[in-house]
Amino acid sequence: QRQFALLQGMMEQRTEFVDETFYDVSAWTQPLAYNLPHAKVKRMPATREASLAPSKGSLPDAAIAWLVPWGQLQAPALLQELLQADAFVQTATTPFSALTNEGQQSFGQGTLQIHVAIQKEERRADIETILESAAENGLEVFSATSSMTPSGQDLGNSDFAFLEPINPLLLSGPGTSSYDVGEVWHHLDQRLGFAPVMINIDQLKTIRLSDYTHLVMTDASYTKDVGPYMLAQIGGAVVAGTLDRTHPLGFGYQRDDLALFRSGTAKLEPSQNAYATPVRYTEQPLLSGFIGPERLEEIRGEPALIAERQGQGLVVRFADNPLFRGFWRGTERLFENSLYFGQVIRSTRIPE
C-alpha cells in the first residue's frame, strides 16, 4: 500500500501512548472528523464502479413548493443565501413524506420548505435562480407537486416553522481566544457566506443588542505548560457523544452517535430539564487520542451541549468547540442549528 504511514495516521484510533505528554492535539482521525461511519477490514471488499448522479438541471415550473433535505453539507449556506434574498423559508419540525418530481420521497426534521405561493412576486425569479444553481452544484432540491402529503404534516401545516434571518454579533479582542474567534468568523464568512459584526468585549455597553439575533461568545485563552499539569489538560482528543436527533439542534444528523473534538477541560453545569440536553458524553467516551484518567472520568455521561430558554431568548452552551480549526466538520451542524433553528426551540415544562 503506497503512503501507508499517511493513511494510518489519518484513519487510526489510538488511545494508548508510550509518551503521554501532549501540548496539542493527540488524534486526527479523519472519518471521525466528518462523523462518517467506518470499519476496519482484513481484506479488500467487493466493489463496483461508481456512477455519478446526473444533474437535475432546471426546476419544474409546476412546483407547489421546493424541499431541501437539511442533512446536506451545503444546505446551511443555501438557507443563508435564501434568507439574504428575502425568501420566506420554513423548516419541518416533524418527519413527513411528499409527492415530488422524483416520486414519493421521505423527509426528516429540518427539511427546508420554500412555498412558491407565499414568495414576493418581485423576489421569485431570484429565489428560483438560487435553487437552480444549488441543484446544478449537487444539492438535492425537490419540487413538491401537491401540498397534501402521504404521511406526516401537509405542507401548509403549522409544523413547518418560519425561519427569520440571522444577524449574529461576535465578541473578540482581549479576553477571548483569537483561534476560537477566527474559527467562528471563518465559518460564517467562508462557509455560510456572510461576515459577522465583531466587537471587543469592552464595547458591549455601547452596542444596541436588539439590532442582533445572536451573541456569540467563544472561550478565553489559557496558558499551556509541561509536566504533571499536562496530564490534567486535554490538548485535543476525540470523544463519543449521544445525540437526540428529535431536538432542533440535532436536525440533519443521520445517526445518534457523534464524534466530538475535546480540547481543554470545560464542563457544563447540568440543566434541571433533561429535555434541554441534546448531546451527552457516553459512559465510555474516549474514541481516539489521550485524556488523563481523572479528566476522562469526570465527563462520563455528562452534558456536552445544553440549550435552555431564558426569558425571551435562548442560551446554548457547548462544552467543546464544534468548529475546531475549521477541520472538525462533523459537529459544525450543531453550531449551524443553534444559529438557524434556535428560534424554533420551545420550553419544555417539567411536571411538578
Short mmCIF file of C-alpha atoms in Angstrom, two decimals, residues 37-188:
data_model
loop_
_atom_site.label_atom_id
_atom_site.label_comp_id
_atom_site.label_asym_id
_atom_site.label_seq_id
_atom_site.Cartn_x
_atom_site.Cartn_y
_atom_site.Cartn_z
CA PRO A 37 -19.48 5.51 9.62
CA HIS A 38 -16.40 3.35 9.02
CA ALA A 39 -14.96 -0.05 9.87
CA LYS A 40 -11.68 -1.97 9.70
CA VAL A 41 -11.47 -4.77 7.12
CA LYS A 42 -8.86 -7.52 6.76
CA ARG A 43 -9.34 -7.98 3.03
CA MET A 44 -10.35 -5.84 0.10
CA PRO A 45 -14.18 -5.68 -0.03
CA ALA A 46 -16.05 -6.33 -3.24
CA THR A 47 -16.65 -3.06 -5.07
CA ARG A 48 -18.39 -1.87 -8.18
CA GLU A 49 -17.78 1.02 -10.47
CA ALA A 50 -19.13 4.25 -9.03
CA SER A 51 -21.54 6.31 -11.07
CA LEU A 52 -22.25 9.98 -10.53
CA ALA A 53 -25.90 11.01 -10.41
CA PRO A 54 -26.72 13.31 -13.33
CA SER A 55 -27.58 16.93 -12.61
CA LYS A 56 -31.32 17.52 -12.27
CA GLY A 57 -30.99 20.74 -14.26
CA SER A 58 -33.85 23.24 -14.20
CA LEU A 59 -36.53 23.09 -11.53
CA PRO A 60 -40.01 22.19 -12.81
CA ASP A 61 -42.31 25.20 -13.23
CA ALA A 62 -45.29 23.37 -11.69
CA ALA A 63 -43.85 23.15 -8.18
CA ILE A 64 -46.12 23.82 -5.19
CA ALA A 65 -43.03 24.16 -3.00
CA TRP A 66 -39.35 23.33 -3.10
CA LEU A 67 -37.98 20.93 -0.48
CA VAL A 68 -34.32 20.73 0.56
CA PRO A 69 -33.15 17.93 2.92
CA TRP A 70 -31.22 19.55 5.77
CA GLY A 71 -28.60 16.80 6.19
CA GLN A 72 -26.61 18.01 3.17
CA LEU A 73 -23.29 19.71 3.87
CA GLN A 74 -24.14 22.81 1.81
CA ALA A 75 -27.76 23.17 2.95
CA PRO A 76 -26.97 25.84 5.61
CA ALA A 77 -25.17 28.02 3.03
CA LEU A 78 -28.19 27.68 0.75
CA LEU A 79 -30.52 28.68 3.59
CA GLN A 80 -28.41 31.76 4.30
CA GLU A 81 -28.46 32.75 0.64
CA LEU A 82 -32.24 32.36 0.50
CA LEU A 83 -32.76 34.44 3.64
CA GLN A 84 -30.48 37.15 2.26
CA ALA A 85 -32.62 37.10 -0.91
CA ASP A 86 -35.68 37.89 1.24
CA ALA A 87 -37.22 34.45 0.71
CA PHE A 88 -39.79 33.04 3.12
CA VAL A 89 -38.30 29.75 4.30
CA GLN A 90 -39.83 27.20 6.65
CA THR A 91 -38.35 24.15 8.35
CA ALA A 92 -40.05 20.86 9.18
CA THR A 93 -40.24 20.11 12.90
CA THR A 94 -41.57 16.57 12.33
CA PRO A 95 -40.83 13.95 9.63
CA PHE A 96 -43.10 13.66 6.60
CA SER A 97 -43.29 12.29 3.07
CA ALA A 98 -44.27 14.26 -0.04
CA LEU A 99 -45.13 13.77 -3.69
CA THR A 100 -42.36 15.33 -5.77
CA ASN A 101 -40.95 15.49 -9.27
CA GLU A 102 -38.86 12.45 -8.23
CA GLY A 103 -41.88 10.49 -6.96
CA GLN A 104 -42.82 9.98 -3.32
CA GLN A 105 -39.94 10.94 -1.01
CA SER A 106 -39.39 10.82 2.74
CA PHE A 107 -38.07 13.91 4.52
CA GLY A 108 -36.66 14.36 8.01
CA GLN A 109 -36.81 17.11 10.57
CA GLY A 110 -35.02 20.25 9.49
CA THR A 111 -36.05 19.91 5.85
CA LEU A 112 -36.37 23.35 4.27
CA GLN A 113 -39.60 24.29 2.54
CA ILE A 114 -39.81 27.26 0.17
CA HIS A 115 -43.51 27.57 -0.63
CA VAL A 116 -43.97 29.16 -4.05
CA ALA A 117 -47.28 30.95 -3.49
CA ILE A 118 -46.17 32.98 -0.46
CA GLN A 119 -42.99 34.41 -2.01
CA LYS A 120 -42.92 38.07 -3.02
CA GLU A 121 -43.54 38.32 -6.74
CA GLU A 122 -40.51 40.54 -7.32
CA ARG A 123 -38.23 38.04 -5.50
CA ARG A 124 -39.49 34.81 -7.06
CA ALA A 125 -37.12 34.80 -10.05
CA ASP A 126 -34.09 35.33 -7.80
CA ILE A 127 -35.21 32.52 -5.50
CA GLU A 128 -35.63 30.13 -8.42
CA THR A 129 -32.17 31.07 -9.71
CA ILE A 130 -30.62 30.34 -6.29
CA LEU A 131 -32.34 26.94 -6.09
CA GLU A 132 -31.44 26.03 -9.68
CA SER A 133 -27.80 26.87 -9.02
CA ALA A 134 -27.85 24.77 -5.84
CA ALA A 135 -29.30 21.78 -7.71
CA GLU A 136 -26.78 22.11 -10.52
CA ASN A 137 -23.99 22.12 -7.91
CA GLY A 138 -25.06 18.84 -6.35
CA LEU A 139 -27.66 19.67 -3.69
CA GLU A 140 -30.88 17.71 -3.68
CA VAL A 141 -33.73 20.14 -4.30
CA PHE A 142 -37.12 18.51 -4.76
CA SER A 143 -40.19 20.12 -6.30
CA ALA A 144 -43.38 19.18 -4.45
CA THR A 145 -46.30 18.55 -6.80
CA SER A 146 -49.01 18.58 -4.11
CA SER A 147 -49.46 20.27 -0.76
CA MET A 148 -51.17 17.10 0.51
CA THR A 149 -48.69 14.55 1.85
CA PRO A 150 -48.94 10.74 2.05
CA SER A 151 -47.68 10.81 5.67
CA GLY A 152 -46.88 13.45 8.27
CA GLN A 153 -47.94 17.07 8.16
CA ASP A 154 -49.28 18.64 4.98
CA LEU A 155 -47.05 21.32 3.51
CA GLY A 156 -49.26 24.13 4.80
CA ASN A 157 -49.30 22.77 8.35
CA SER A 158 -48.04 24.78 11.32
CA ASP A 159 -45.42 22.05 11.95
CA PHE A 160 -43.43 23.93 9.33
CA ALA A 161 -41.89 26.85 11.24
CA PHE A 162 -40.88 30.08 9.52
CA LEU A 163 -37.19 30.98 9.86
CA GLU A 164 -36.16 34.56 10.48
CA PRO A 165 -32.90 35.98 9.04
CA ILE A 166 -29.98 35.95 11.45
CA ASN A 167 -27.57 38.74 12.36
CA PRO A 168 -25.04 37.47 14.92
CA LEU A 169 -22.69 39.63 16.96
CA LEU A 170 -19.28 38.04 17.63
CA LEU A 171 -17.23 39.02 20.68
CA SER A 172 -13.50 39.33 20.01
CA GLY A 173 -10.39 41.12 21.25
CA PRO A 174 -8.75 40.99 24.70
CA GLY A 175 -10.10 38.22 26.92
CA THR A 176 -11.08 35.95 24.04
CA SER A 177 -9.18 33.30 22.10
CA SER A 178 -8.11 34.56 18.67
CA TYR A 179 -8.15 30.95 17.48
CA ASP A 180 -11.76 30.37 18.54
CA VAL A 181 -12.94 33.75 17.28
CA GLY A 182 -11.17 33.13 13.97
CA GLU A 183 -12.86 29.75 13.60
CA VAL A 184 -16.30 31.28 14.07
CA TRP A 185 -15.50 34.12 11.67
CA HIS A 186 -14.16 31.66 9.09
CA HIS A 187 -17.27 29.50 9.29
CA LEU A 188 -19.68 32.39 8.96
#
